Coordinates of C-alpha atoms and ligand atoms in Angstrom, one line a residue:
M1 CA 105.9 105.4 71.6
Q2 CA 110.1 106.3 71.3
A3 CA 111.9 103.4 73.6
Y4 CA 116.0 104.5 75.0
R5 CA 117.6 101.3 75.8
A6 CA 120.9 103.0 78.2
S7 CA 121.1 102.7 82.9
L8 CA 118.7 105.0 84.7
L9 CA 118.6 107.7 87.7
H10 CA 116.0 108.8 88.8
F11 CA 115.1 110.4 92.6
L12 CA 112.2 109.6 94.2
D13 CA 112.9 111.6 97.3
D14 CA 115.5 114.1 99.3
P15 CA 118.0 111.3 100.3
D16 CA 118.9 113.1 103.6
K17 CA 115.2 112.3 104.0
L18 CA 114.5 108.9 103.0
G19 CA 118.0 108.4 103.2
E20 CA 121.0 108.0 100.4
T21 CA 119.7 104.8 99.0
D22 CA 116.2 104.6 99.1
S23 CA 116.2 107.9 98.2
F24 CA 116.8 107.5 94.4
E25 CA 116.5 104.6 92.0
Y26 CA 119.8 102.8 90.0
I27 CA 118.7 100.2 87.0
E28 CA 121.8 99.3 85.0
D29 CA 120.6 97.9 82.4
G30 CA 117.2 99.6 81.8
L31 CA 114.3 101.2 79.4
L32 CA 112.4 104.7 79.5
L33 CA 109.2 104.2 77.3
V34 CA 107.8 108.0 76.3
E35 CA 104.3 108.9 74.8
N36 CA 103.0 111.8 73.5
G37 CA 105.9 113.6 75.4
H38 CA 105.3 112.1 78.9
I39 CA 106.8 108.9 80.5
A40 CA 104.7 105.8 79.7
A41 CA 107.5 103.4 82.4
A42 CA 111.1 103.2 83.5
G43 CA 112.0 100.3 84.6
H44 CA 114.2 96.9 84.0
W45 CA 115.1 95.8 80.4
K46 CA 114.8 92.3 81.3
E47 CA 110.9 93.2 82.3
L48 CA 109.8 96.1 80.2
S49 CA 111.3 94.5 76.4
K50 CA 108.5 91.6 76.4
Q51 CA 105.8 93.5 76.4
L52 CA 107.2 96.4 74.2
P53 CA 104.4 97.5 71.8
E54 CA 105.0 96.8 67.7
H55 CA 105.0 100.2 66.8
V56 CA 107.8 101.3 69.2
S57 CA 110.6 103.1 68.6
L58 CA 113.7 101.5 70.1
V59 CA 117.6 103.5 70.6
D60 CA 120.0 101.6 72.1
H61 CA 122.5 103.5 74.5
C62 CA 123.3 100.7 75.9
G63 CA 126.5 101.7 78.9
K64 CA 125.2 105.1 78.6
L65 CA 123.5 107.0 81.6
I66 CA 119.6 108.6 81.7
S67 CA 118.4 110.8 83.9
P68 CA 115.3 113.6 84.5
G69 CA 116.5 117.1 82.7
F70 CA 118.6 119.0 85.0
V71 CA 116.9 122.1 86.4
D72 CA 118.6 124.9 86.9
T73 CA 116.8 127.0 89.8
H74 CA 118.3 130.5 89.1
I75 CA 119.9 132.3 85.6
H76 CA 120.0 135.3 84.0
Y77 CA 119.0 134.8 80.0
P78 CA 120.4 138.4 78.7
Q79 CA 124.3 137.7 81.0
T80 CA 124.7 135.7 78.1
E81 CA 127.1 137.7 76.1
M82 CA 128.3 138.6 78.6
I83 CA 129.5 135.6 80.8
A84 CA 133.2 135.1 82.5
A85 CA 133.6 138.8 82.7
Y86 CA 137.1 139.4 84.4
G87 CA 137.6 141.2 87.5
E88 CA 135.0 142.6 89.4
Q89 CA 132.5 141.8 93.1
L90 CA 129.9 142.0 93.2
L91 CA 128.6 145.5 92.8
Q92 CA 131.5 146.4 90.4
W93 CA 130.7 143.8 88.2
L94 CA 126.7 145.2 87.8
E95 CA 127.1 148.8 87.6
T96 CA 131.0 147.7 85.5
Y97 CA 128.8 144.6 83.1
T98 CA 125.7 143.8 83.8
F99 CA 124.2 147.1 83.2
P100 CA 125.4 148.2 79.6
V101 CA 124.6 144.7 78.0
E102 CA 121.3 145.0 79.3
E103 CA 119.9 147.9 78.3
Q104 CA 120.3 146.1 74.8
F105 CA 117.3 144.7 75.0
A106 CA 115.0 147.0 74.6
D107 CA 115.0 145.9 70.6
A108 CA 113.6 143.4 70.1
D109 CA 114.7 140.9 68.0
Y110 CA 118.3 141.9 69.9
A111 CA 116.6 139.2 72.5
L112 CA 115.7 136.9 70.3
G113 CA 118.8 136.1 69.6
I114 CA 120.8 136.5 72.4
A115 CA 117.5 133.9 74.2
N116 CA 118.4 131.2 71.5
C117 CA 121.8 131.1 71.6
F118 CA 121.1 130.8 75.4
L119 CA 118.3 127.8 75.3
D120 CA 121.1 125.9 72.9
Q121 CA 123.3 126.5 75.5
L122 CA 120.6 125.2 77.7
A123 CA 120.8 122.4 75.9
A124 CA 123.8 121.3 75.1
C125 CA 124.5 120.9 78.9
G126 CA 121.0 119.4 79.9
T127 CA 119.2 121.5 81.3
T128 CA 115.5 121.4 80.6
T129 CA 113.9 124.1 82.8
A130 CA 114.5 126.9 84.3
M131 CA 114.1 129.9 85.7
V132 CA 115.3 132.8 84.0
F133 CA 115.6 136.6 84.9
G134 CA 114.6 139.1 82.0
T135 CA 115.7 142.6 81.7
V136 CA 114.1 145.8 82.0
H137 CA 112.2 146.0 79.0
P138 CA 109.0 143.5 78.5
Q139 CA 110.0 142.6 75.0
S140 CA 113.2 141.0 76.3
V141 CA 110.6 138.2 78.4
D142 CA 108.3 138.2 75.4
A143 CA 111.6 137.4 73.2
F144 CA 112.5 134.7 75.0
F145 CA 108.6 132.9 76.4
S146 CA 108.9 133.4 72.4
A147 CA 112.2 131.0 71.7
C148 CA 110.8 128.5 74.7
E149 CA 107.5 127.5 73.3
R150 CA 109.2 126.9 69.7
R151 CA 111.5 124.5 71.6
N152 CA 108.4 123.2 73.9
L153 CA 110.3 123.8 77.0
R154 CA 109.0 123.6 80.7
M155 CA 110.4 127.6 82.0
I156 CA 109.4 130.3 84.2
A157 CA 111.3 133.7 83.7
G158 CA 109.7 137.5 84.8
K159 CA 110.5 140.6 83.1
V160 CA 113.1 142.6 85.6
L161 CA 111.8 145.3 88.7
M162 CA 113.7 148.4 88.9
D163 CA 113.1 152.0 90.3
R164 CA 116.1 153.5 91.8
N165 CA 120.3 152.7 91.6
A166 CA 119.7 151.6 88.3
P167 CA 121.4 153.2 84.4
E168 CA 118.1 155.9 83.9
A169 CA 117.0 153.3 80.9
L170 CA 117.4 150.0 82.6
T171 CA 114.8 151.3 84.8
D172 CA 110.7 151.3 85.2
T173 CA 108.0 152.8 88.1
P174 CA 106.1 151.5 90.3
D175 CA 102.8 151.6 88.3
S176 CA 104.9 150.7 84.7
G177 CA 106.1 147.6 86.4
Y178 CA 103.0 146.8 88.1
D179 CA 101.1 146.9 84.9
D180 CA 104.0 145.3 82.4
S181 CA 104.8 142.2 85.1
R182 CA 100.3 142.1 84.6
A183 CA 100.2 141.9 81.6
L184 CA 103.1 139.7 81.0
I185 CA 101.9 137.5 83.6
E186 CA 97.8 137.8 81.3
K187 CA 100.1 136.5 78.1
W188 CA 102.8 133.9 79.4
H189 CA 101.4 132.4 82.9
N190 CA 100.8 129.0 82.0
R191 CA 100.3 129.4 78.3
G192 CA 102.1 125.7 77.2
R193 CA 105.1 125.0 79.5
L194 CA 104.8 128.3 80.6
R195 CA 104.7 130.5 83.8
Y196 CA 105.9 133.6 84.5
A197 CA 107.6 134.9 88.0
V198 CA 107.1 138.2 89.3
T199 CA 111.3 139.3 89.2
P200 CA 112.1 142.4 91.2
R201 CA 116.0 142.4 90.8
F202 CA 117.3 142.8 94.9
S203 CA 116.7 145.3 97.5
P204 CA 119.0 148.1 96.3
T205 CA 116.6 148.3 92.8
S206 CA 113.5 148.9 94.4
S207 CA 112.2 151.0 96.6
P208 CA 109.5 149.7 99.1
E209 CA 106.6 151.0 97.3
Q210 CA 108.2 148.9 94.2
L211 CA 108.2 145.7 96.1
K212 CA 104.8 146.7 97.4
R213 CA 103.8 146.6 93.8
A214 CA 105.4 143.2 92.7
G215 CA 103.5 142.0 96.2
Q216 CA 100.6 143.6 95.2
L217 CA 100.8 140.7 91.7
L218 CA 102.1 137.6 94.4
A219 CA 98.1 138.3 95.4
E220 CA 96.5 139.6 92.7
F221 CA 98.3 136.4 91.4
P222 CA 98.2 133.4 93.6
D223 CA 100.5 130.1 91.5
V224 CA 102.8 133.1 89.8
Y225 CA 106.7 132.8 91.4
M226 CA 108.9 135.5 92.4
Q227 CA 112.5 135.0 92.1
T228 CA 115.1 137.7 93.7
H229 CA 118.1 137.7 95.1
I230 CA 119.2 138.0 98.5
A231 CA 122.5 138.6 101.0
E232 CA 125.2 137.1 97.8
N233 CA 127.5 139.9 98.6
H234 CA 129.0 141.7 102.4
D235 CA 129.0 145.2 100.2
E236 CA 125.7 144.5 99.5
I237 CA 123.7 143.5 102.4
A238 CA 125.4 146.4 104.2
W239 CA 123.7 149.0 101.4
V240 CA 120.1 147.1 101.6
K241 CA 120.5 147.9 106.1
E242 CA 121.1 151.6 105.1
L243 CA 118.8 151.7 101.9
F244 CA 115.9 149.7 104.8
P245 CA 116.8 151.1 108.1
Q246 CA 113.1 150.1 108.9
C247 CA 113.6 146.3 107.9
E248 CA 114.7 144.4 110.2
H249 CA 117.1 141.9 108.4
Y250 CA 117.7 141.5 104.0
L251 CA 114.8 139.3 104.2
D252 CA 112.4 141.7 105.5
T253 CA 112.4 144.2 102.5
Y254 CA 110.8 141.3 100.4
D255 CA 108.2 139.8 104.1
Q256 CA 107.2 143.2 104.2
A257 CA 106.0 143.1 100.7
G258 CA 104.8 139.8 101.1
L259 CA 107.6 138.2 99.5
L260 CA 107.1 135.5 100.4
G261 CA 106.2 131.7 99.8
R262 CA 106.5 128.4 98.3
R263 CA 106.5 129.7 95.1
S264 CA 109.6 132.3 95.9
V265 CA 113.2 131.8 95.5
F266 CA 116.2 132.8 96.8
A267 CA 119.4 133.2 95.0
H268 CA 122.5 133.4 97.1
C269 CA 121.6 133.5 100.3
V270 CA 125.2 132.9 101.5
H271 CA 124.6 135.8 104.8
L272 CA 121.6 134.9 105.9
E273 CA 121.6 135.7 110.0
D274 CA 119.7 133.1 112.5
A275 CA 116.2 135.0 111.7
E276 CA 116.6 134.7 108.1
W277 CA 116.9 130.9 107.9
K278 CA 114.1 131.0 110.1
R279 CA 111.5 132.6 108.4
L280 CA 112.7 131.5 105.0
A281 CA 111.6 128.0 106.5
E282 CA 108.4 128.7 108.1
T283 CA 107.4 130.5 104.6
H284 CA 108.1 127.7 102.9
S285 CA 110.4 129.7 101.2
N286 CA 112.8 128.0 97.9
I287 CA 116.5 128.9 97.9
S288 CA 118.8 128.4 94.6
F289 CA 122.2 127.3 95.1
C290 CA 124.6 129.0 92.8
A291 CA 128.2 127.4 94.1
A292 CA 129.2 128.8 90.3
S293 CA 128.6 132.3 90.8
N294 CA 129.0 132.1 94.8
L295 CA 133.0 131.5 94.1
F296 CA 133.4 133.4 91.0
L297 CA 132.1 136.4 92.0
G298 CA 134.4 136.5 95.6
S299 CA 130.5 135.8 97.4
G300 CA 131.6 133.5 100.1
L301 CA 130.1 129.7 100.5
F302 CA 126.6 128.6 101.3
N303 CA 126.5 126.7 104.1
L304 CA 123.9 123.6 102.9
K305 CA 123.6 122.1 106.2
R306 CA 123.0 124.9 107.6
A307 CA 119.2 125.1 104.3
V308 CA 119.0 120.9 105.1
E309 CA 119.0 121.4 109.0
H310 CA 115.6 123.9 108.5
N311 CA 114.0 121.0 105.9
I312 CA 114.3 124.1 103.7
C313 CA 113.8 123.9 100.0
V314 CA 117.4 124.5 97.8
G315 CA 118.2 124.5 93.3
M316 CA 120.9 124.4 92.1
G317 CA 121.7 127.8 90.3
T318 CA 124.6 128.4 87.0
D319 CA 123.8 132.1 88.6
V320 CA 124.8 132.8 84.7
G321 CA 126.3 135.1 84.0
G322 CA 127.8 135.6 87.1
G323 CA 129.1 131.8 87.7
N324 CA 131.4 130.8 85.0
T325 CA 129.1 127.9 82.9
F326 CA 126.2 126.8 82.0
S327 CA 127.0 123.5 83.0
M328 CA 125.5 121.7 85.7
L329 CA 127.8 119.0 86.0
Q330 CA 130.4 121.9 86.6
N331 CA 128.1 123.6 89.3
M332 CA 127.9 120.3 91.2
A333 CA 131.9 120.1 91.3
D334 CA 132.1 124.0 92.9
A335 CA 129.1 122.3 95.0
Y336 CA 131.1 119.8 96.4
K337 CA 134.6 122.1 96.9
T338 CA 132.0 125.0 99.1
Q339 CA 131.3 122.6 101.6
Q340 CA 134.3 120.5 101.2
L341 CA 134.8 124.4 102.9
N342 CA 132.2 124.1 105.0
G343 CA 133.0 121.2 106.6
Y344 CA 129.9 119.0 105.2
E345 CA 130.0 115.9 102.9
L346 CA 128.1 116.6 100.0
T347 CA 127.6 113.4 98.0
P348 CA 126.7 113.1 94.8
F349 CA 123.3 111.5 95.5
K350 CA 122.7 115.1 97.0
A351 CA 124.6 116.5 94.0
F352 CA 122.5 115.2 91.6
Y353 CA 118.7 115.3 93.4
L354 CA 119.2 118.7 94.3
A355 CA 119.8 119.5 89.9
T356 CA 116.6 117.3 89.4
L357 CA 114.1 116.8 92.0
G358 CA 115.2 118.5 94.0
G359 CA 115.2 121.8 91.3
A360 CA 111.5 121.1 91.2
R361 CA 110.8 120.7 93.8
S362 CA 112.1 124.1 94.0
L363 CA 110.4 125.4 91.6
D364 CA 107.0 123.3 93.2
C365 CA 106.7 121.3 89.7
D366 CA 107.7 118.2 91.4
D367 CA 103.8 117.4 90.1
L368 CA 105.4 117.7 86.0
I369 CA 109.3 116.7 86.2
G370 CA 112.4 116.2 88.0
N371 CA 111.4 112.3 87.8
F372 CA 110.7 109.7 86.3
L373 CA 107.4 108.8 87.7
P374 CA 104.8 107.4 85.2
G375 CA 102.9 111.1 83.3
K376 CA 105.7 113.1 85.0
E377 CA 106.9 114.8 80.8
A378 CA 109.5 113.5 79.0
D379 CA 112.5 115.8 79.9
F380 CA 115.3 113.7 80.3
V381 CA 119.0 113.2 78.9
I382 CA 121.1 110.9 77.8
L383 CA 125.5 111.0 79.5
D384 CA 128.0 110.1 78.1
K385 CA 130.8 108.7 80.5
Q386 CA 133.3 107.6 77.3
A387 CA 132.8 111.4 76.2
T388 CA 136.8 112.0 75.6
P389 CA 139.6 109.1 76.0
F390 CA 140.4 109.6 79.4
L391 CA 137.5 110.0 80.7
D392 CA 136.8 106.7 79.6
F393 CA 139.9 105.5 80.9
R394 CA 138.7 107.7 84.5
F395 CA 135.2 105.5 84.6
R396 CA 137.3 102.7 84.4
H397 CA 138.9 103.4 87.3
C398 CA 135.5 102.7 89.3
N399 CA 133.5 100.7 91.6
T400 CA 130.5 101.5 92.5
L401 CA 128.0 103.9 91.4
L402 CA 128.1 106.7 93.4
E403 CA 131.9 106.8 92.5
E404 CA 130.8 107.1 89.4
L405 CA 128.2 109.3 89.2
F406 CA 130.7 111.6 92.2
V407 CA 133.4 110.8 88.8
L408 CA 131.2 112.3 86.4
A409 CA 130.0 115.7 89.1
T410 CA 133.6 116.0 89.6
L411 CA 134.6 115.7 85.7
G412 CA 132.3 116.2 84.0
D413 CA 130.7 119.1 81.3
D414 CA 128.9 119.5 78.0
R415 CA 131.0 116.5 76.6
N416 CA 129.3 114.4 78.5
V417 CA 126.1 115.6 77.6
L418 CA 125.1 113.4 74.2
A419 CA 121.6 114.5 73.6
T420 CA 118.6 116.5 75.7
Y421 CA 114.6 115.6 75.2
A422 CA 112.2 117.8 75.8
A423 CA 108.8 116.5 76.1
G424 CA 110.2 113.6 74.6
K425 CA 111.2 115.3 71.5
A426 CA 115.6 116.0 70.6
I427 CA 116.4 119.8 71.8
H428 CA 120.1 118.7 72.2
H429 CA 121.8 115.8 70.1
R430 CA 125.7 116.6 70.8
D431 CA 127.1 115.2 67.7
K432 CA 124.5 116.2 65.6
T433 CA 124.3 120.8 63.9
N434 CA 121.2 122.1 65.1
E435 CA 119.8 122.1 61.3
A436 CA 120.1 118.2 61.6
M437 CA 117.7 117.6 64.7
A438 CA 114.8 120.6 62.8
Ligands
GUN1 N1 121.9 141.1 92.4 C1 121.9 141.7 91.4 N2 121.8 141.4 90.5 C2 122.0 140.7 90.1 C3 122.6 139.3 88.5 O1 122.4 140.3 87.8 N3 123.3 139.0 89.1 C4 124.2 138.4 90.1 N4 124.4 137.3 90.8 N5 123.8 139.2 91.7 C5 122.9 140.2 91.5
ZN2 ZN1 122.0 136.1 89.7

């Protein structure tokens, strides 16, 4: 058994549902007990330390804050090398930067190298679970899942489906996309901590036939996920209207193929019509709020208030490489600024909820991760408020928990991530090299 003494913060419910103060547990002098990769207990040092068994190894992180690992509900691992690409909005950005980079993932060794680099970055930012796009190549997903399996990470990923409006080297067909996805599901879905997501990139790059075959997979494997993009950019939406005259709106292109539901995650949702909000809610579909990406690609401002009003499950996504950071803390800052422009106050409590339990709920794995209830998987991050002299100075001027969390969310980044644990094992330590931890 391992024991970690520090401040603890975790959420029990959505602050918009349970009310701010009842939605979370904050223990200033806390103790987190981990056994066999799971949470054994989380409580007050004063009480829990009295009953510590003899064989326990105690790590003293007094002054640090332990949070459940962050959950990134939308990200592209093949785009790691082109994060921070200059000067384009969505459709030109895909043509200019994204597609050329994704062509390289036909090479399995190349894919494995990028997957490892990507997972190092996630760990350095405190992210322990993500919903991840591969490329059209099945070997890109084999490489990614192999790298995750070695680190024992809870991850969801899938092979991109694209049968039109993309370079020849990046397209499949309705049949080959179906067959390749099916083989990957059979190989990887529910293997250890891994799960599969059927992954039509977005409606412009899939024919109605291909979307139907994706729906067929979901019908045949009901516990498999679906991830895609929607209503990110005005030109994209106009293009979808041209390509799918038979559909009522953008969401309908997915709905007609049977792609909505509890395990479906729609990234962006920036420019939804009323009927689309309603239909997402009716079908218990989930939204990934990609704040950094929506600002970086000039896509627009996601309306979080409407999602709350419709009772739609929302998580946060970095959308790397559309987003210019892997850090969920930096995404919280962009989420706050986005909602400022919408006239809606995003509290730091809601921001930390979205990045942890909210993300776990929108990936339908809150029975396994997202907070520190006993029995959950021990994925957690140790946050250091004193990461730099200036941060230390700023935190010393905080008077309340709200203020501290808000400063962490709006000034914080990977420097504040002292260590990251997956299933109870350290996968990152800021002050050690990866080799030193192996
Ligand atoms: N829409 C279709 N493909 C993509 C992608 O790779 N990134 C983003 N941000 N939007 C998309
Ligand atoms: Zn994306």
